[in-house]
Amino acid sequence: NAGVMQNPRHLVRRRGQEARLRCSPMKGHSHVYWYRQLPEEGLKFMVYLQKENIIDESGMPKERFSAEFPKEGPSILRIQQVVRGDSAAYFCASSPPKPGQGGETQYFGPGTRLLVL
Amino acid sequence: DAKTTQPPSMDCAEGRAANLPCNHSTISGNEYVYWYRQIHSQGPQYIIHGLKNNETNEMASLIITEDRKSITLILPHATLRDTAVYYCIVRVAYSGGSNYKLTFGKGTLLTVNP
């Protein structure tokens, strides 16, 4: 059973370009979460999505950032007009749809390291 | 957001048990505690979670005091590969639902020494 997959693993962009980060959840999982980790800091929640729905985007920057999780295909985190401050590791996690006792565990992917030059 | 208190760093000798403490002064009765670890810059790895009772799995054990304000993660026989940052997280559940977001603190850097 493959784990959460993210690609690319490393992404280099120049200021002003767009970055697209992809996340394929574990098989059978329909809940996806995105977290960002700035250098030397802990992970910060960004957004929680279910298929075709954004459930909580309270951690997303107000501008330039968007996320989607279409009916088919991976979840996409999109950053428009990147700036140097966007350089970070972006992690995706997934959890299964059926609520268990107290909710379901989130499993993380290996992350995408974004470097903005 | 719920916040936990963890020591910034700990050392442990290889082969010995590593006991990682975590405290939370305002945890409520239905809030689960999760432990994750992050080895170098890899994705966080789930270890174990619990509510009120002590828990054990193939990776670790969880000791929860009766008032639930102290939660200890135990790695029974630490190896060099257990060197990582360990995060104790009291998850924040969405109202009416069973899913939640994780609020990571700074965690504890556990260094296992040969």
XYZ file of N, CA and C in Angstrom:
693
model
N 0.867 -1.192 0.000
C 0.000 0.000 0.000
C 0.895 1.231 0.000
N 0.902 1.936 -1.115
C 1.784 3.086 -1.220
C 1.335 4.154 -0.239
N 2.319 4.897 0.260
C 2.019 5.987 1.155
C 1.613 7.232 0.399
N 1.583 8.343 1.107
C 1.271 9.628 0.487
C 2.432 10.012 -0.427
N 2.094 10.405 -1.636
C 3.144 10.779 -2.577
C 3.053 12.261 -2.906
N 4.205 12.871 -2.985
C 4.262 14.273 -3.350
C 5.284 14.465 -4.463
N 4.945 15.334 -5.366
C 5.924 15.699 -6.393
C 5.702 17.119 -6.864
N 6.787 17.762 -7.270
C 8.138 17.237 -7.226
C 8.681 17.235 -5.798
N 9.771 16.560 -5.583
C 10.384 16.577 -4.269
C 11.146 17.871 -4.045
N 11.688 18.406 -5.103
C 12.397 19.674 -5.042
C 11.931 20.520 -6.217
N 11.742 21.821 -5.916
C 11.269 22.733 -6.951
C 11.988 24.060 -6.786
N 12.565 24.536 -7.868
C 13.252 25.820 -7.850
C 12.497 26.766 -8.771
N 12.178 27.930 -8.244
C 11.475 28.950 -9.022
C 12.145 30.291 -8.814
N 12.019 31.123 -9.829
C 12.477 32.510 -9.700
C 11.301 33.352 -9.221
N 11.633 34.440 -8.588
C 10.602 35.344 -8.085
C 9.629 35.716 -9.213
N 8.343 35.668 -8.894
C 7.332 36.014 -9.874
C 6.759 34.837 -10.635
N 7.427 33.691 -10.585
C 6.912 32.513 -11.276
C 5.843 31.830 -10.433
N 5.238 30.819 -11.021
C 4.221 30.049 -10.309
C 4.793 28.713 -9.874
N 4.348 28.246 -8.727
C 4.748 26.921 -8.240
C 3.497 26.066 -8.076
N 3.578 24.841 -8.570
C 2.477 23.874 -8.406
C 3.005 22.634 -7.712
N 2.415 22.332 -6.575
C 2.835 21.192 -5.787
C 1.699 20.177 -5.788
N 2.060 18.909 -5.992
C 1.046 17.873 -6.123
C 1.118 16.884 -4.964
N -0.036 16.397 -4.611
C -0.124 15.424 -3.515
C -1.133 14.349 -3.879
N -0.664 13.117 -3.885
C -1.559 11.978 -4.091
C -1.739 11.279 -2.750
N -2.954 11.273 -2.222
C -3.162 10.665 -0.903
C -3.010 9.152 -0.945
N -2.960 8.566 0.219
C -2.922 7.112 0.312
C -4.200 6.540 -0.293
N -4.120 5.329 -0.778
C -5.273 4.689 -1.381
C -6.417 4.627 -0.372
N -7.585 5.051 -0.818
C -8.749 5.019 0.058
C -8.934 6.254 0.918
N -7.957 7.142 0.894
C -8.067 8.375 1.679
C -8.693 9.473 0.827
N -9.643 10.201 1.416
C -10.290 11.285 0.672
C -10.166 12.625 1.382
N -9.344 12.661 2.439
C -9.110 13.906 3.155
C -7.636 14.259 3.003
N -7.385 15.498 2.619
C -6.015 15.950 2.387
C -5.758 17.233 3.176
N -4.579 17.320 3.739
C -4.172 18.481 4.517
C -2.825 18.952 3.974
N -2.641 20.255 3.945
C -1.352 20.822 3.559
C -0.772 21.587 4.748
N 0.529 21.395 4.948
C 1.267 22.083 6.004
C 2.529 22.693 5.396
N 2.976 23.782 5.986
C 4.204 24.414 5.528
C 5.204 24.466 6.681
N 6.456 24.222 6.341
C 7.519 24.292 7.341
C 8.595 25.237 6.840
N 8.657 26.403 7.460
C 9.715 27.344 7.134
C 11.017 26.863 7.757
N 12.147 27.312 7.246
C 13.436 26.858 7.778
C 13.533 27.057 9.279
N 13.965 26.030 9.963
C 14.182 26.052 11.417
C 12.907 26.278 12.215
N 11.757 25.991 11.634
C 10.502 26.154 12.360
C 9.682 24.872 12.303
N 8.616 24.836 13.100
C 7.714 23.694 13.066
C 6.721 23.802 11.926
N 5.948 22.739 11.749
C 4.956 22.724 10.680
C 3.757 23.587 11.057
N 3.245 24.289 10.055
C 2.056 25.123 10.249
C 0.955 24.655 9.302
N -0.221 24.454 9.847
C -1.374 24.043 9.049
C -1.719 25.134 8.032
N -2.048 24.690 6.818
C -2.467 25.646 5.796
C -3.934 25.431 5.410
N -4.254 24.208 4.966
C -5.589 23.990 4.408
C -5.966 22.525 4.534
N -7.290 22.309 4.661
C -7.844 20.962 4.763
C -8.899 20.829 3.681
N -8.746 19.789 2.846
C -9.672 19.600 1.740
C -10.231 18.180 1.741
N -11.463 18.080 1.297
C -12.024 16.801 0.911
C -12.276 16.875 -0.592
N -12.663 15.775 -1.183
C -12.862 15.770 -2.628
C -13.794 16.922 -3.048
N -13.271 17.809 -3.871
C -14.001 18.932 -4.460
C -14.475 19.959 -3.433
N -13.998 19.886 -2.216
C -14.413 20.852 -1.196
C -13.235 21.326 -0.363
N -13.211 22.610 -0.083
C -12.263 23.152 0.884
C -12.992 23.240 2.219
N -12.484 22.535 3.203
C -13.149 22.482 4.508
C -12.633 23.594 5.424
N -11.340 23.812 5.407
C -10.738 24.810 6.291
C -9.509 25.366 5.613
N -9.511 26.634 5.308
C -8.345 27.274 4.699
C -7.816 28.390 5.587
N -8.041 28.250 6.884
C -7.680 29.313 7.816
C -6.173 29.564 7.892
N -5.374 28.606 7.468
C -3.932 28.782 7.529
C -3.301 29.237 6.219
N -4.124 29.459 5.232
C -3.602 29.876 3.918
C -3.372 31.384 3.899
N -2.249 31.815 3.369
C -2.071 33.252 3.138
C -3.208 33.774 2.260
N -3.571 35.005 2.498
C -4.764 35.559 1.831
C -4.569 35.724 0.338
N -3.350 35.930 -0.085
C -3.114 36.178 -1.508
C -2.117 35.165 -2.049
N -2.231 34.908 -3.318
C -1.290 34.120 -4.125
C -1.375 32.612 -3.899
N -1.944 32.183 -2.822
C -2.010 30.749 -2.515
C -3.420 30.219 -2.772
N -3.485 29.036 -3.379
C -4.769 28.376 -3.553
C -4.545 26.873 -3.525
N -5.610 26.146 -3.229
C -5.507 24.691 -3.175
C -6.785 24.090 -3.720
N -6.633 22.908 -4.299
C -7.794 22.194 -4.794
C -7.569 20.703 -4.645
N -8.668 19.972 -4.628
C -8.618 18.525 -4.573
C -9.769 18.041 -5.446
N -9.490 17.869 -6.739
C -10.573 17.528 -7.663
C -11.086 16.109 -7.472
N -12.191 15.841 -8.118
C -12.793 14.509 -8.027
C -11.819 13.442 -8.510
N -11.109 13.754 -9.563
C -10.091 12.843 -10.082
C -8.735 13.536 -10.026
N -7.720 12.786 -9.676
C -6.379 13.334 -9.685
C -5.907 13.810 -8.326
N -4.671 14.293 -8.296
C -4.077 14.672 -7.020
C -4.587 16.015 -6.515
N -4.271 16.299 -5.283
C -4.509 17.626 -4.734
C -3.375 18.538 -5.213
N -3.704 19.782 -5.480
C -2.722 20.744 -5.972
C -2.669 21.943 -5.024
N -1.464 22.294 -4.626
C -1.237 23.561 -3.918
C -0.544 24.479 -4.912
N -1.141 25.605 -5.159
C -0.642 26.521 -6.181
C -0.223 27.827 -5.533
N 0.985 28.261 -5.879
C 1.488 29.529 -5.367
C 1.815 30.399 -6.579
N 1.109 31.489 -6.686
C 1.349 32.403 -7.804
C 2.360 33.471 -7.397
N 3.111 33.940 -8.389
C 4.057 35.046 -8.180
C 4.887 34.837 -6.921
N 5.620 33.758 -6.909
C 6.368 33.389 -5.701
C 7.366 34.464 -5.307
N 7.580 34.554 -3.995
C 8.579 35.457 -3.426
C 9.533 34.608 -2.589
N 10.679 35.209 -2.221
C 11.690 34.450 -1.496
C 11.146 33.887 -0.190
N 10.236 34.587 0.439
C 9.659 34.127 1.699
C 8.806 32.873 1.574
N 8.505 32.477 0.338
C 7.737 31.241 0.131
C 8.635 30.011 0.184
N 9.931 30.218 0.204
C 10.865 29.087 0.283
C 10.617 28.320 1.569
N 10.297 27.071 1.425
C 9.930 26.254 2.583
C 9.742 24.821 2.120
N 9.499 23.955 3.105
C 9.073 22.589 2.794
C 7.561 22.529 2.952
N 6.909 21.965 1.958
C 5.447 21.861 1.981
C 5.087 20.387 2.082
N 4.362 20.074 3.144
C 3.997 18.683 3.397
C 2.495 18.496 3.215
N 2.181 17.362 2.660
C 0.797 16.965 2.500
C 0.552 15.766 3.408
N -0.647 15.695 3.977
C -1.053 14.539 4.773
C -2.423 14.098 4.297
N -2.722 12.823 4.497
C -4.051 12.346 4.147
C -4.603 11.474 5.257
N -5.917 11.373 5.288
C -6.585 10.502 6.254
C -7.794 9.885 5.578
N -8.261 8.749 6.098
C -9.380 8.059 5.440
C -10.701 8.762 5.705
N -11.733 8.431 4.913
C -12.996 9.146 5.021
C -13.874 8.722 6.172
N -13.768 7.481 6.562
C -14.700 6.997 7.569
C -14.204 7.388 8.945
N -14.984 8.118 9.700
C -14.497 8.535 11.008
C -14.417 7.363 11.949
N -13.262 7.239 12.557
C -13.096 6.202 13.564
C -13.272 6.809 14.936
N -12.864 6.075 15.941
C -13.001 6.579 17.298
C -12.068 7.769 17.491
N -12.630 8.924 17.619
C -11.806 10.097 17.813
C -11.164 10.633 16.549
N -11.616 10.162 15.401
C -11.030 10.678 14.174
C -9.944 9.778 13.651
N -9.427 10.105 12.528
C -8.468 9.255 11.859
C -7.086 9.888 11.814
N -6.089 9.035 11.836
C -4.711 9.497 11.848
C -4.328 10.087 10.509
N -3.580 11.161 10.544
C -3.038 11.756 9.326
C -1.663 11.163 9.052
N -1.464 10.791 7.802
C -0.176 10.256 7.365
C 0.440 11.224 6.371
N 1.713 11.504 6.591
C 2.382 12.548 5.833
C 3.183 11.996 4.661
N 3.288 12.834 3.636
C 4.170 12.546 2.526
C 5.572 13.063 2.805
N 6.486 12.845 1.838
C 7.884 13.229 2.042
C 8.140 14.726 1.879
N 7.163 15.449 1.349
C 7.309 16.889 1.225
C 7.874 17.344 -0.109
N 7.630 18.609 -0.411
C 8.232 19.292 -1.557
C 9.030 20.468 -1.011
N 10.307 20.506 -1.360
C 11.146 21.631 -0.954
C 11.141 22.667 -2.049
N 10.566 23.812 -1.739
C 10.495 24.904 -2.704
C 11.585 25.919 -2.382
N 12.354 26.250 -3.389
C 13.387 27.275 -3.254
C 13.091 28.364 -4.270
N 12.941 29.576 -3.767
C 12.680 30.715 -4.647
C 13.948 31.565 -4.731
N 14.425 31.695 -5.951
C 15.663 32.468 -6.144
C 15.382 33.948 -6.370
N -5.407 27.905 19.997
C -5.020 26.537 19.685
C -4.427 25.883 20.915
N -4.642 24.610 21.020
C -4.074 23.876 22.132
C -2.560 23.876 22.024
N -1.882 24.071 23.156
C -0.426 24.094 23.141
C 0.103 23.128 24.180
N 1.199 22.498 23.851
C 1.853 21.571 24.764
C 3.224 22.106 25.133
N 3.735 21.605 26.253
C 5.060 21.990 26.729
C 5.966 20.784 26.657
N 7.048 20.932 25.918
C 8.031 19.865 25.783
C 9.429 20.449 25.985
N 10.342 19.671 26.554
C 11.723 20.172 26.634
C 12.284 20.309 25.230
N 13.131 21.302 24.997
C 13.652 21.495 23.640
C 14.567 20.374 23.169
N 15.265 19.743 24.105
C 16.180 18.687 23.686
C 16.377 17.670 24.803
N 16.748 16.466 24.395
C 17.067 15.388 25.330
C 18.113 14.497 24.692
N 18.863 13.826 25.556
C 19.828 12.832 25.093
C 19.456 11.479 25.677
N 19.815 10.449 24.939
C 19.544 9.093 25.405
C 20.659 8.195 24.874
N 21.052 7.226 25.690
C 22.054 6.267 25.246
C 21.393 5.174 24.425
N 22.092 4.753 23.414
C 21.579 3.691 22.558
C 21.278 2.446 23.375
N 20.117 1.852 23.107
C 19.713 0.649 23.821
C 18.914 0.905 25.085
N 18.960 2.123 25.555
C 18.187 2.475 26.753
C 16.814 3.003 26.354
N 15.930 3.068 27.346
C 14.602 3.619 27.083
C 14.679 5.140 27.028
N 13.960 5.699 26.097
C 13.860 7.157 25.997
C 12.462 7.558 26.464
N 12.407 8.414 27.466
C 11.131 8.891 28.006
C 10.979 10.365 27.663
N 10.044 10.671 26.804
C 9.858 12.052 26.356
C 8.608 12.626 27.016
N 8.776 13.667 27.838
C 7.615 14.227 28.539
C 6.890 15.276 27.700
N 5.608 15.411 28.033
C 4.767 16.425 27.391
C 3.709 16.833 28.407
N 3.540 18.116 28.568
C 2.543 18.615 29.512
C 1.554 19.528 28.823
N 0.331 19.475 29.309
C -0.704 20.368 28.782
C -1.624 20.730 29.936
N -1.731 22.012 30.216
C -2.451 22.445 31.414
C -3.959 22.529 31.224
N -4.421 22.591 29.979
C -5.852 22.839 29.784
C -6.522 21.780 28.911
N -5.920 20.616 28.823
C -6.498 19.580 27.960
C -7.888 19.197 28.462
N -8.804 18.956 27.542
C -10.164 18.583 27.930
C -10.379 17.094 27.688
N -11.517 16.620 28.191
C -11.733 15.184 28.232
C -11.810 14.486 26.899
N -12.158 15.200 25.844
C -12.322 14.536 24.552
C -11.223 14.898 23.558
N -10.136 15.449 24.063
C -9.039 15.832 23.176
C -7.972 14.748 23.158
N -7.713 14.238 21.967
C -6.701 13.213 21.794
C -5.310 13.834 21.750
N -4.335 13.052 22.157
C -2.931 13.445 22.068
C -2.255 12.555 21.031
N -1.567 13.179 20.109
C -0.839 12.465 19.073
C 0.655 12.736 19.211
N 1.435 11.733 18.892
C 2.887 11.896 18.816
C 3.329 11.603 17.383
N 4.117 12.535 16.858
C 4.772 12.359 15.569
C 6.260 12.624 15.780
N 7.042 12.164 14.840
C 8.456 12.534 14.854
C 8.888 12.905 13.438
N 9.924 13.713 13.386
C 10.451 14.148 12.103
C 11.955 13.920 12.125
N 12.373 13.015 11.283
C 13.791 12.672 11.189
C 14.422 13.563 10.131
N 15.407 14.326 10.554
C 16.053 15.316 9.682
C 14.967 16.156 9.016
N 14.855 16.188 7.756
C 13.861 17.022 7.086
C 12.817 16.187 6.366
N 12.643 14.960 6.822
C 11.653 14.101 6.193
C 10.248 14.494 6.625
N 9.246 13.877 6.025
C 7.878 14.109 6.451
C 7.639 13.551 7.840
N 6.781 14.198 8.631
C 6.482 13.682 9.967
C 5.951 12.251 9.903
N 6.395 11.467 10.867
C 6.004 10.072 10.941
C 5.111 9.875 12.149
N 3.947 9.298 11.942
C 3.042 9.011 13.046
C 3.640 7.949 13.959
N 3.510 8.165 15.272
C 4.020 7.183 16.230
C 2.884 6.506 16.964
N 2.077 7.311 17.660
C 1.046 6.737 18.523
C 0.092 7.842 18.943
N -1.101 7.486 19.354
C -2.003 8.473 19.920
C -2.836 7.832 21.023
N -3.434 8.689 21.861
C -4.246 8.183 22.953
C -5.177 9.243 23.497
N -6.076 8.808 24.359
C -7.061 9.709 24.953
C -6.929 9.715 26.474
N -7.222 8.600 27.097
C -7.193 8.533 28.559
C -6.340 7.376 29.061
N -6.381 6.286 28.330
C -5.675 5.087 28.782
C -4.274 5.024 28.197
N -3.402 4.329 28.902
C -2.068 4.076 28.350
C -2.200 3.247 27.081
N -1.311 3.488 26.149
C -1.364 2.798 24.872
C 0.018 2.238 24.528
N 0.019 1.184 23.743
C 1.282 0.593 23.274
C 1.087 0.087 21.859
N 2.100 0.333 21.037
C 2.120 -0.282 19.707
C 3.536 -0.756 19.424
N 3.798 -1.104 18.184
C 5.089 -1.685 17.864
C 6.229 -0.676 17.949
N 5.898 0.595 17.980
C 6.941 1.611 18.012
C 7.202 2.139 19.419
N 6.127 2.325 20.188
C 6.290 3.057 21.438
C 5.133 2.774 22.390
N 5.281 3.352 23.592
C 4.214 3.308 24.584
C 3.863 4.730 24.998
N 2.628 4.874 25.436
C 2.133 6.182 25.846
C 1.614 6.049 27.273
N 2.138 6.884 28.169
C 1.696 6.889 29.562
C 0.985 8.210 29.817
N -0.286 8.121 30.225
C -1.101 9.313 30.441
C -1.525 9.337 31.901
N -1.247 10.443 32.587
C -1.649 10.550 33.989
C -3.162 10.671 34.084
N -3.664 10.442 35.294
C -5.105 10.419 35.476
C -5.752 11.760 35.133
N -5.072 12.852 35.452
C -5.628 14.165 35.110
C -5.349 14.548 33.659
N -4.622 13.702 32.949
C -4.327 13.840 31.521
C -3.438 15.034 31.205
N -2.887 15.674 32.208
C -2.065 16.849 31.951
C -0.610 16.482 31.663
N -0.246 15.243 31.893
C 1.110 14.798 31.599
C 1.037 13.551 30.730
N 1.732 13.635 29.615
C 1.716 12.526 28.649
C 3.160 12.194 28.310
N 3.570 10.968 28.542
C 4.953 10.567 28.298
C 5.023 9.536 27.191
N 5.889 9.799 26.239
C 6.162 8.845 25.170
C 7.387 8.043 25.557
N 7.306 6.746 25.438
C 8.429 5.883 25.783
C 8.849 5.080 24.564
N 10.111 5.247 24.193
C 10.720 4.380 23.189
C 11.523 3.352 23.978
N 11.135 2.099 23.988
C 11.703 1.142 24.936
C 13.191 0.855 24.754
N 13.650 0.804 23.528
C 15.065 0.524 23.274
C 15.533 1.446 22.151
N 15.985 2.620 22.531
C 16.316 3.621 21.526
C 17.501 3.179 20.661
N 17.410 3.472 19.382
C 18.513 3.227 18.448
C 18.939 4.563 17.846
N 20.076 4.537 17.159
C 20.580 5.770 16.554
C 19.565 6.344 15.566
N 18.796 5.456 14.934
C 17.819 5.909 13.954
C 16.612 6.596 14.581
N 16.523 6.562 15.899
C 15.435 7.252 16.586
C 15.764 8.723 16.829
N 16.957 9.146 16.482
C 17.298 10.566 16.608
C 16.384 11.375 15.696
N 15.633 12.290 16.301
C 14.620 13.027 15.552
C 14.024 14.106 16.454
N 13.197 14.953 15.861
C 12.377 15.882 16.640
C 11.033 15.210 16.882
N 10.623 15.153 18.138
C 9.382 14.486 18.533
C 8.351 15.542 18.927
N 7.205 15.432 18.306
C 6.141 16.398 18.532
C 4.984 15.751 19.301
N 4.592 16.406 20.360
C 3.405 16.017 21.129
C 2.308 17.007 20.755
N 1.194 16.515 20.273
C 0.166 17.393 19.721
C -1.188 17.042 20.315
N -1.830 18.054 20.884
C -3.224 17.898 21.266
C -4.033 18.399 20.096
N -4.709 17.499 19.446
C -5.341 17.880 18.199
C -6.577 18.715 18.444
N -6.857 19.570 17.476
C -8.007 20.461 17.526
C -9.055 19.900 16.586
N -10.151 19.410 17.146
C -11.195 18.815 16.329
C -12.129 19.882 15.792
N -12.633 19.653 14.592
C -13.658 20.528 14.029
C -14.982 20.200 14.704
N -15.754 21.220 15.001
C -17.027 21.004 15.686
C -17.957 20.185 14.811
N -18.545 19.187 15.404
C -19.504 18.358 14.684
C -18.876 17.299 13.817
N -17.581 17.279 13.727
C -16.943 16.301 12.853
C -15.869 15.538 13.586
N -15.316 14.605 12.925
C -14.292 13.804 13.574
C -12.921 14.081 13.014
N -12.803 14.904 12.014
C -11.486 15.217 11.501
C -10.975 16.506 12.123
N -9.740 16.799 11.897
C -9.074 17.794 12.714
C -7.809 18.275 12.019
N -7.268 19.346 12.531
C -5.964 19.788 12.069
C -4.965 19.644 13.205
N -3.725 19.492 12.842
C -2.657 19.319 13.812
C -1.916 20.630 14.006
N -1.690 20.989 15.254
C -0.927 22.191 15.571
C 0.404 21.765 16.160
N 1.446 21.932 15.372
C 2.781 21.517 15.783
C 3.453 22.620 16.584
N 4.080 22.243 17.689
C 4.949 23.150 18.424
C 6.380 22.969 17.946
N 7.310 23.268 18.835
C 8.728 23.133 18.468
C 9.261 21.733 18.717
N 8.558 20.955 19.544
C 8.953 19.578 19.776
C 10.211 19.440 20.614
N 10.620 18.185 20.762
C 11.843 17.840 21.495
C 12.809 17.170 20.539
N 14.015 17.706 20.469
C 15.051 17.045 19.681
C 15.676 15.950 20.539
N 15.386 14.717 20.190
C 15.984 13.581 20.890
C 17.229 13.150 20.138
N 18.343 13.119 20.846
C 19.586 12.636 20.251
C 19.962 11.336 20.945
N 20.036 10.273 20.167
C 20.449 8.978 20.702
C 21.937 8.826 20.444
N 22.685 8.632 21.519
C 24.146 8.556 21.431
C 24.631 7.114 21.505
N 25.686 6.794 20.749
C 26.220 5.424 20.790
C 26.865 5.116 22.128
